[in-house]
mmCIF file of C-alpha atoms in Angstrom:
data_model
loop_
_atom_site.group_PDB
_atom_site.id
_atom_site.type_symbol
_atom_site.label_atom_id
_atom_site.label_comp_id
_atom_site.label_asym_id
_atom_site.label_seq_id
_atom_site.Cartn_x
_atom_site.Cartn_y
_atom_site.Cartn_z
ATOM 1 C CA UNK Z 24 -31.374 -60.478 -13.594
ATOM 2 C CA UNK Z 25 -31.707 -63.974 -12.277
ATOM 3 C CA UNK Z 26 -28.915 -65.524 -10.586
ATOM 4 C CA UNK Z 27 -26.478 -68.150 -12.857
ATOM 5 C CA UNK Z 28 -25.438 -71.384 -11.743
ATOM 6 C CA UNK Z 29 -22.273 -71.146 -14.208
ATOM 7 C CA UNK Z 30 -19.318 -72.116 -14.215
ATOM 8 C CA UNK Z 31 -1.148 -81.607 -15.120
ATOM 9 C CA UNK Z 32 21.856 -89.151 -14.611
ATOM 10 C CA UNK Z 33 20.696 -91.812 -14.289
ATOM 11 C CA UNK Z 34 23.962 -93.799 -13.650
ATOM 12 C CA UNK Z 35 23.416 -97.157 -11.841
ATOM 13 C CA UNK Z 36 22.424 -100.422 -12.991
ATOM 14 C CA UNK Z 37 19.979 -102.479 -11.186
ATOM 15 C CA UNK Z 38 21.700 -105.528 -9.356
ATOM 16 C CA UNK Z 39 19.555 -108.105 -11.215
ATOM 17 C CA UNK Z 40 16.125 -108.261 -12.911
ATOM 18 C CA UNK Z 41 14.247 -109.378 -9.200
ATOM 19 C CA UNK Z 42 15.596 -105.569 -8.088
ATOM 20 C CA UNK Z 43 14.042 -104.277 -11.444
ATOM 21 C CA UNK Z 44 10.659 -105.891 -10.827
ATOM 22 C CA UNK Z 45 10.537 -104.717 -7.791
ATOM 23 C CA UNK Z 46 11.725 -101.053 -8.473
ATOM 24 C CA UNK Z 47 9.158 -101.079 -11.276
ATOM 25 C CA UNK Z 48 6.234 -101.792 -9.313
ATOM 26 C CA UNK Z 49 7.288 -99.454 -6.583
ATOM 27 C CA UNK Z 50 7.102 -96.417 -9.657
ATOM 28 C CA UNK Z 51 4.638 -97.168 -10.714
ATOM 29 C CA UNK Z 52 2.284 -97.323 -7.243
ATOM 30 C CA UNK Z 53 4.329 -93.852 -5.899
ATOM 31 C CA UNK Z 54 3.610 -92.702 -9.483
ATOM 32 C CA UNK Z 55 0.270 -92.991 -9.447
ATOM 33 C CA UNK Z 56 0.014 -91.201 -6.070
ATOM 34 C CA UNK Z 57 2.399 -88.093 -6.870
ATOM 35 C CA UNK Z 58 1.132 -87.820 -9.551
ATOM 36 C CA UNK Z 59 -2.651 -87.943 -8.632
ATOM 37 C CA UNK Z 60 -2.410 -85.479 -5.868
ATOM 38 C CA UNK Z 61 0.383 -83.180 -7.099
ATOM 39 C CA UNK Z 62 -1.132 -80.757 -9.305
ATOM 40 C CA UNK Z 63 0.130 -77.310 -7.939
ATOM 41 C CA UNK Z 64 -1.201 -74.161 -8.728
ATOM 42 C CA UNK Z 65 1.770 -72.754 -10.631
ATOM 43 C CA UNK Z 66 1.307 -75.241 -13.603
ATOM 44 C CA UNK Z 67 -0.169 -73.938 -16.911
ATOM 45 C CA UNK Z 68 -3.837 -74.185 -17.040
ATOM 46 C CA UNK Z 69 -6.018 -74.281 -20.275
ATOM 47 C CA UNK Z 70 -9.385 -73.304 -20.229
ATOM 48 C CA UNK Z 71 -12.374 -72.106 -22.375
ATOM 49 C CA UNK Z 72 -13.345 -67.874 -21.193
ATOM 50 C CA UNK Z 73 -15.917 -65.824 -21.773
ATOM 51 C CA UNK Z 74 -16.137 -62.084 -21.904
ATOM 52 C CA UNK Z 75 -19.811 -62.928 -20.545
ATOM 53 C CA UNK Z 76 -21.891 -65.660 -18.710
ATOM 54 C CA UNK Z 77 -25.325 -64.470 -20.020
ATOM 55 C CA UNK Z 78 -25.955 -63.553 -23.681
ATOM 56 C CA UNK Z 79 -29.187 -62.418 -25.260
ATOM 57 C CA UNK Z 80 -31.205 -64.624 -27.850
ATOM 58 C CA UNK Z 81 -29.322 -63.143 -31.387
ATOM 59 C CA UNK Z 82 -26.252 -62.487 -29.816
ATOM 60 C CA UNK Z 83 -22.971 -64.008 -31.664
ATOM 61 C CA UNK Z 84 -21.570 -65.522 -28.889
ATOM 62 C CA UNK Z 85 -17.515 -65.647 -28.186
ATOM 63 C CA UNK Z 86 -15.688 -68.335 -26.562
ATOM 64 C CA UNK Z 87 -11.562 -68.119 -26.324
ATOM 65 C CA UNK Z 88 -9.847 -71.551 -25.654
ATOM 66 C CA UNK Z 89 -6.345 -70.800 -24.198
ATOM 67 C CA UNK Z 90 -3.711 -71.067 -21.945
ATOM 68 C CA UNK Z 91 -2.052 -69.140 -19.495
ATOM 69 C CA UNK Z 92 0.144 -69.623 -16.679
ATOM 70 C CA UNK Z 93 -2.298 -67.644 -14.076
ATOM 71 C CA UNK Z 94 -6.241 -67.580 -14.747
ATOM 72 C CA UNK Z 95 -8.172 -65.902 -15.822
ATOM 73 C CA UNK Z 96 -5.064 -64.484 -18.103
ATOM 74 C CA UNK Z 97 -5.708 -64.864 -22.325
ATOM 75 C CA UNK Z 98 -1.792 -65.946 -23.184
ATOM 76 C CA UNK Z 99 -2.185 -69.077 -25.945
ATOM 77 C CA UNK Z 100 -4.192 -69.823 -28.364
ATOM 78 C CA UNK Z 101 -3.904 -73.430 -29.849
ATOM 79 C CA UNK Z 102 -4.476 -73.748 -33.935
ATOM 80 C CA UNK Z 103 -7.595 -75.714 -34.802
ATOM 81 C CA UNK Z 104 -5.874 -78.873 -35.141
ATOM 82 C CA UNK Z 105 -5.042 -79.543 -32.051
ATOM 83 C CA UNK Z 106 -8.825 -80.203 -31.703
ATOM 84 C CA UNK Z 107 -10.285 -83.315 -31.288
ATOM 85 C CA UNK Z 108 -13.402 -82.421 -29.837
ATOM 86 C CA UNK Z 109 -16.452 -79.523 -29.663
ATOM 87 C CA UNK Z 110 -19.227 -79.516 -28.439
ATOM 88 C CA UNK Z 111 -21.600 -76.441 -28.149
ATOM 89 C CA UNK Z 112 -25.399 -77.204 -26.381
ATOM 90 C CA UNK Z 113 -27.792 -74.828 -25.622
ATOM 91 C CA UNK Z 114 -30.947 -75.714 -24.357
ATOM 92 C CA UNK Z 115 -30.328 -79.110 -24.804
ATOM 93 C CA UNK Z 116 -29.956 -79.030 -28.345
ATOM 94 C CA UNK Z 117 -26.746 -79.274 -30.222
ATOM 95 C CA UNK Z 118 -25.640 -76.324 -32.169
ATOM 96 C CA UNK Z 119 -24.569 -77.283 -35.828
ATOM 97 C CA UNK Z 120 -23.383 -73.951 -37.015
ATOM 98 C CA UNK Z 121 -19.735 -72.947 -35.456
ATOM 99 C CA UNK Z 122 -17.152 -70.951 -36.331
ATOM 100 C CA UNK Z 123 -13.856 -71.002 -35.046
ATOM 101 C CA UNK Z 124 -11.255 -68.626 -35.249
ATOM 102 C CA UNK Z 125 -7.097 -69.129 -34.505
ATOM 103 C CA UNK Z 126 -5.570 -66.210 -32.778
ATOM 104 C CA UNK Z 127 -2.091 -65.907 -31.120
ATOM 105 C CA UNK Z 128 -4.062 -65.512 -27.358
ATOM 106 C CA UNK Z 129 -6.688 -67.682 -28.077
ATOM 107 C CA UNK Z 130 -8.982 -69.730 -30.605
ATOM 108 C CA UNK Z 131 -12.301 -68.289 -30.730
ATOM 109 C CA UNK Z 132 -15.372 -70.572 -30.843
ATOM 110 C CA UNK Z 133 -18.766 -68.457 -32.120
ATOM 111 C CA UNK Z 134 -22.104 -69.449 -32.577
ATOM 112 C CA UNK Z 135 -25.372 -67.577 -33.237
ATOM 113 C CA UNK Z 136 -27.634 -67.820 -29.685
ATOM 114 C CA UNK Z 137 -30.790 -69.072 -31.681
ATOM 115 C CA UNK Z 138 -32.193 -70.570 -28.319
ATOM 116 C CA UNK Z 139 -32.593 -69.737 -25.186
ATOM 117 C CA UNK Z 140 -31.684 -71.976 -22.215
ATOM 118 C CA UNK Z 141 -28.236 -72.943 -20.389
ATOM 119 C CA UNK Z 142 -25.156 -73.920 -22.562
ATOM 120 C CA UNK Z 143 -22.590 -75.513 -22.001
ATOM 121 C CA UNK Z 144 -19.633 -75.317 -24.494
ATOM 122 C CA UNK Z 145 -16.763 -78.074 -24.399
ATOM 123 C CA UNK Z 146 -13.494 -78.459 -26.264
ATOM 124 C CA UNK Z 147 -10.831 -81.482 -25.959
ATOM 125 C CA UNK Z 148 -7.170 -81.391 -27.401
ATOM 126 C CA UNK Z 149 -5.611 -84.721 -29.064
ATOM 127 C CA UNK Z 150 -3.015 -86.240 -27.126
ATOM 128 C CA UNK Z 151 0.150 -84.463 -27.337
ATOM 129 C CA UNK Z 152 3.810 -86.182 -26.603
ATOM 130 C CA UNK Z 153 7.273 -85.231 -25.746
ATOM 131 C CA UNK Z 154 10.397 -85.533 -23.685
ATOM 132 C CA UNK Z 155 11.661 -83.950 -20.626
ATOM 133 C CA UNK Z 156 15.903 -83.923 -20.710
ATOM 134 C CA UNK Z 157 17.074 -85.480 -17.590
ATOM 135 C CA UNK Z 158 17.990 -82.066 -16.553
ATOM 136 C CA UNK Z 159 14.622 -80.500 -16.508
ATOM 137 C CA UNK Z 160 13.423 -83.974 -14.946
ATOM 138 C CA UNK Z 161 14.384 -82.537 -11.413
ATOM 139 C CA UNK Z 162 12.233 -79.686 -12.276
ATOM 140 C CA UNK Z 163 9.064 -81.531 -13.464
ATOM 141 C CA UNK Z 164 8.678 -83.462 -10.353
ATOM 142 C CA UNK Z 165 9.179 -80.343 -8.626
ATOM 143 C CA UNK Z 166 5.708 -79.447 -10.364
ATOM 144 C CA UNK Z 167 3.944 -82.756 -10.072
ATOM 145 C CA UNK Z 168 5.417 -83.073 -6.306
ATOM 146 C CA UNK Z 169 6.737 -86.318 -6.911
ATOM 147 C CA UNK Z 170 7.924 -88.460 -4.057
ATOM 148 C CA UNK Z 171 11.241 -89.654 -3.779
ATOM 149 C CA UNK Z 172 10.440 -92.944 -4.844
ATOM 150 C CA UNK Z 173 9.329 -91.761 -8.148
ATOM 151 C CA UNK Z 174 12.232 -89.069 -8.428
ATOM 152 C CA UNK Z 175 14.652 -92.319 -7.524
ATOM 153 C CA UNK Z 176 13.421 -94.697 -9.870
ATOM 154 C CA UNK Z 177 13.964 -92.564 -12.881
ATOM 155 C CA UNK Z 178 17.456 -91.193 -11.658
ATOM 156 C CA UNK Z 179 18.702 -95.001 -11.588
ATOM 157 C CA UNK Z 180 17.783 -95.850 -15.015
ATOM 158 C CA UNK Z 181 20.736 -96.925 -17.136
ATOM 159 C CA UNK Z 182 22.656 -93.743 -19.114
ATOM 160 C CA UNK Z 183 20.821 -90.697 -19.032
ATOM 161 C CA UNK Z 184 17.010 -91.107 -20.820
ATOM 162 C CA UNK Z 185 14.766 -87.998 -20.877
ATOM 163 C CA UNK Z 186 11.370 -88.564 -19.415
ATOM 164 C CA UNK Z 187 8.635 -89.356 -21.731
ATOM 165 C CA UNK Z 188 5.037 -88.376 -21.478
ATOM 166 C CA UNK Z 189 1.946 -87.178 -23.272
ATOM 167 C CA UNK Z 190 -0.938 -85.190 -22.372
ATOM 168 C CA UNK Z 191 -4.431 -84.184 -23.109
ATOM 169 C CA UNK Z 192 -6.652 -80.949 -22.603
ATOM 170 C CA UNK Z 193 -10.275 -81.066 -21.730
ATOM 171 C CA UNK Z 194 -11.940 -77.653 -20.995
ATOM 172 C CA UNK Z 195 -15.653 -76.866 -20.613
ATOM 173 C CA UNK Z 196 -17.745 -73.528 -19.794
ATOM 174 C CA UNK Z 197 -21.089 -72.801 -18.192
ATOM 175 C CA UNK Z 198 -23.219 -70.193 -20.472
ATOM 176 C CA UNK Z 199 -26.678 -68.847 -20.225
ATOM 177 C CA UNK Z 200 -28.582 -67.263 -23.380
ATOM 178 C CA UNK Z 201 -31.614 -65.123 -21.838
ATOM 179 C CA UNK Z 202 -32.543 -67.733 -19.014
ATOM 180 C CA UNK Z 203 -30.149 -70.231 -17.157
ATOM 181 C CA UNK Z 204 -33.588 -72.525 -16.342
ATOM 182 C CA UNK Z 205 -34.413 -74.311 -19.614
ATOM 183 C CA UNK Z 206 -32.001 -77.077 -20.288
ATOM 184 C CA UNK Z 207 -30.647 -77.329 -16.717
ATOM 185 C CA UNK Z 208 -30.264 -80.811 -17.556
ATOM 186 C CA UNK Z 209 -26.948 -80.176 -19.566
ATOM 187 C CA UNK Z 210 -25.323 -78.736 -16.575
ATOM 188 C CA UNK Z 211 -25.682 -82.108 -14.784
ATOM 189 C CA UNK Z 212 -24.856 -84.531 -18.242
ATOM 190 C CA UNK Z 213 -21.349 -85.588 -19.004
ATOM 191 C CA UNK Z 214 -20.319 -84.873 -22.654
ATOM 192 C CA UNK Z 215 -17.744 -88.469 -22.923
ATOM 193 C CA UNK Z 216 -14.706 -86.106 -22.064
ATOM 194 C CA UNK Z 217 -12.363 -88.845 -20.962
ATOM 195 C CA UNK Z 218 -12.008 -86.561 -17.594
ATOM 196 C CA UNK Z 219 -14.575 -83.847 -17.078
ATOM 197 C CA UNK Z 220 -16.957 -81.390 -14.621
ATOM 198 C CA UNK Z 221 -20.635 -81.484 -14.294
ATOM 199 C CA UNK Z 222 -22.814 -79.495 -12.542
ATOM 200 C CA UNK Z 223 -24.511 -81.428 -9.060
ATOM 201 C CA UNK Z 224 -28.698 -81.196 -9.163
ATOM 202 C CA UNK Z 225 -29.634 -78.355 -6.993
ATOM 203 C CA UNK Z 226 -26.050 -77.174 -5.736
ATOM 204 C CA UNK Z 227 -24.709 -74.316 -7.641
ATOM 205 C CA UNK Z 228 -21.662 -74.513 -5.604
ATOM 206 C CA UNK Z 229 -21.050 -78.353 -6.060
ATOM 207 C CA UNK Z 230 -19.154 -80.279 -9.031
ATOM 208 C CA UNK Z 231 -18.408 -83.758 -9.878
ATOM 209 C CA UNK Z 232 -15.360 -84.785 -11.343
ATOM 210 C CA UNK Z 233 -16.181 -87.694 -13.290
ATOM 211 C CA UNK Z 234 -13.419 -89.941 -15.417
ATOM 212 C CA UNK Z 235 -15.450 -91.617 -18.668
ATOM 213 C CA UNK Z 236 -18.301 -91.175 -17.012
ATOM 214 C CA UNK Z 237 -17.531 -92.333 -14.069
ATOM 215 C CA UNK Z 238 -17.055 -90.489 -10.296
ATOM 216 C CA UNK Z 239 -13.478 -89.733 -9.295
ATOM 217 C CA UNK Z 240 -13.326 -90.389 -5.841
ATOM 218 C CA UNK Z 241 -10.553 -88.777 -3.698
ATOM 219 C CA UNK Z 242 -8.842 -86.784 -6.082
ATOM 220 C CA UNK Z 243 -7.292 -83.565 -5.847
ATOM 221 C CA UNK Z 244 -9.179 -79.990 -7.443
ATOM 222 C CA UNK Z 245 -7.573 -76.748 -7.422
ATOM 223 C CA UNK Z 246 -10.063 -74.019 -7.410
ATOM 224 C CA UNK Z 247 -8.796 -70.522 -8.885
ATOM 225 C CA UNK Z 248 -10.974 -67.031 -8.537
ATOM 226 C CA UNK Z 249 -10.603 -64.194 -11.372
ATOM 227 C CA UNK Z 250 -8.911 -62.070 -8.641
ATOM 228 C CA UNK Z 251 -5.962 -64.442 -7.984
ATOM 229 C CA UNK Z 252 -7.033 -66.367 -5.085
ATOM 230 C CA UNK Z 253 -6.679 -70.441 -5.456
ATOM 231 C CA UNK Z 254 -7.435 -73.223 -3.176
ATOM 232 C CA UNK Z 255 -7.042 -77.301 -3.129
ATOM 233 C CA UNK Z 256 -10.219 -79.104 -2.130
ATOM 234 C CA UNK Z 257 -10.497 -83.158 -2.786
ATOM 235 C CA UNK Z 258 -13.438 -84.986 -4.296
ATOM 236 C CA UNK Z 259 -15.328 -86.885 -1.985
ATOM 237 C CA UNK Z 260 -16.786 -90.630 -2.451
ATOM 238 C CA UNK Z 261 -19.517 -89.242 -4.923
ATOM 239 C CA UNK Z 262 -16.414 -87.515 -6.530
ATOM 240 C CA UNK Z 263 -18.378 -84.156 -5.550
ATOM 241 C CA UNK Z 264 -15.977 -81.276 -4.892
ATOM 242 C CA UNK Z 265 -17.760 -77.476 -3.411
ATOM 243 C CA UNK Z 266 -16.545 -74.101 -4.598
ATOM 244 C CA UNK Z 267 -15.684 -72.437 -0.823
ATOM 245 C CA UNK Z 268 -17.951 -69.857 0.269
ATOM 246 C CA UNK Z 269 -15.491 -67.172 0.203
ATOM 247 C CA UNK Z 270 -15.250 -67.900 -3.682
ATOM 248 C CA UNK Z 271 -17.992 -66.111 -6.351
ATOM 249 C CA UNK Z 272 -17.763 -64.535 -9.480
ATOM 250 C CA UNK Z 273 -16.402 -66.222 -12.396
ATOM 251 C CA UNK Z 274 -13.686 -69.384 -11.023
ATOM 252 C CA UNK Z 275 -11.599 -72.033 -12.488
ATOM 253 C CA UNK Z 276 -12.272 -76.308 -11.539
ATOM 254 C CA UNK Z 277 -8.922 -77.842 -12.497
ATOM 255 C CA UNK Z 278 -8.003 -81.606 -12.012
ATOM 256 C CA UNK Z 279 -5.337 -83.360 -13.155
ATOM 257 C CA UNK Z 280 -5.446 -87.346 -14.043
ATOM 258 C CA UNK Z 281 -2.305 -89.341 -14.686
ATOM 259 C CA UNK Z 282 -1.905 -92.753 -16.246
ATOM 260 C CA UNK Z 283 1.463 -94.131 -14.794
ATOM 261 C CA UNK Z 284 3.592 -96.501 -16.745
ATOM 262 C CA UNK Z 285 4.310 -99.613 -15.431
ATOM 263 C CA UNK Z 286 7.995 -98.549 -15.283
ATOM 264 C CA UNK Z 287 10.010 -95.213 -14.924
ATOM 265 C CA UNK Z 288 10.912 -95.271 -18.486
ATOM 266 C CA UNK Z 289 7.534 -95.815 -20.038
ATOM 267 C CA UNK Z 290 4.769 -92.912 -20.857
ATOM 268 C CA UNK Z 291 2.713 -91.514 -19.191
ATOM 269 C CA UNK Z 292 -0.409 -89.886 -19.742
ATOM 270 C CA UNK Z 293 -1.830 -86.433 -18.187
ATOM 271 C CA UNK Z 294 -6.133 -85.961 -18.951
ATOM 272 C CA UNK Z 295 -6.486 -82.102 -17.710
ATOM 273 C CA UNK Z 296 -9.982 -81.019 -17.180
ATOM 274 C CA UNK Z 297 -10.832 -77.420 -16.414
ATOM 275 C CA UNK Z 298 -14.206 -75.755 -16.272
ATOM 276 C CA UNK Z 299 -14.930 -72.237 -16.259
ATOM 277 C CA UNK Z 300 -18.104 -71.621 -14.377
ATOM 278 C CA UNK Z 301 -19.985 -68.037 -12.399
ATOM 279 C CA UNK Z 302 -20.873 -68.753 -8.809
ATOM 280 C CA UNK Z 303 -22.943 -66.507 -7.605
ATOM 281 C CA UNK Z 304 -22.738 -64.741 -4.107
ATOM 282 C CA UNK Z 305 -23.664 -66.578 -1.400
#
């Protein structure tokens, strides 16, 4: 078998509206670093799973989107209208024919392996709002690691506002059907995710985190195996990040991009990207 290169009290008023500029501005630049870099390894993760990484030509082949608090764990399954994107190549081509069904672990994507070549099968959710009460605040920037500039900002806002944000999902997995070599191409092409993973020419341990289709410089992936293990490794200026030797068999990319308000009581934004990929052993 050939080898596969697979696989987010507030009580005191500001003194006057110069302190408020100023406090603003401060958020939002401590915001945007927090928030970048603190993505730890306890926070839900949604991703696409695969009871297998190589199918035969005629094969129906299953693909669970869910989420789960450790990987590679099948806890939630969203319902199909939380989609607002899928995508299912193989070989290039683009699959018309997909079924999808809702489950309370997972909701199953199937297609009928027609080709044969690499696929690569991609979901995104529609952006999703709430609020955080001011008492779980403390505990969300626990989870982002938020620096005390952020965490101070919010706490002196006027009465006692929860904390408003929205977030998106964007998942993606690394399939074969009979060969991984025809279609390689894919593994390399963004899909117009607004963040996603590709696949680096002629590195099956190197990925590129790229933002709208551009490199993501500097920014923060955690790296899960399917035995537990997880590890933080940053993008570098190509916005390349490499799976560590010690880690093969089927792992978990995860990056987490937020769009900070321009103050502590705006929205903001979380773009999740996972991808679900088999490294083989080194």
């Amino acid at each position: 078998m050939e080898s596969t290169n697979m696989e987010l009290h507030a009580s005191k008023h500001r003194n006057s509206s110069r302190t408020a500029t100023n406090r603003g501005r401060l958020w939002a630049a401590s915001a945007l670093s927090a928030l970048l870099f603190g993505a730890p390894a306890f926070a839900h993760k949604t991703f696409l799973a695969s009871e297998r990484h190589l199918w035969g030509s005629g094969d129906t082949v299953e693909v669970e989107l869910t989420s789960a608090l450790e990987f590679p764990n099948i806890e939630y399954g969203p319902t199909l209208d939380r989609i607002s994107f899928t995508s299912v190549l193989v070989a290039n081509t683009q699959v018309q024919n997909v079924a999808f069904e809702e489950g309370q672990t997972a909701l199953t994507v199937s297609f009928e392996a027609a080709e044969s070549g690499f696929s690569v099968v991609a979901m995104s959710t529609h952006p999703r709002s709430g609020e955080i009460s001011p008492e779980g605040a403390a505990a969300y920037f626990d989870e982002i690691d938020a620096e005390l500039a952020v965490r101070q900002a919010f706490e002196d806002l006027p009465g006692s506002p929860p904390l408003n944000r929205s977030y998106s999902k964007h998942t993606k997995v690394f399939l074969c059907v009979d060969t991984c070599e025809r279609g390689q191409e894919a593994r390399q092409t963004p899909l117009g995710q607004a963040l996603e993973f590709v696949g680096v020419a002629d590195e099956a341990r190197s990925f590129a985190l790229v933002r709208h289709g551009e490199a993501v410089a500097n920014q923060r992936v955690t790296i899960y195996s399917d035995r537990g293990e997880h590890t933080a490794a940053v993008t570098d200026e190509r916005g390349v990040v490499r799976v560590d030797p010690s880690f093969s068999g089927v792992v978990l990319l995860s990056a987490i991009w937020i769009t900070a308000p321009d103050e502590p009581s705006g929205v903001y934004h979380s773009d999740q990207a996972t991808l679900t990929v088999l490294i083989p052993t080194s």
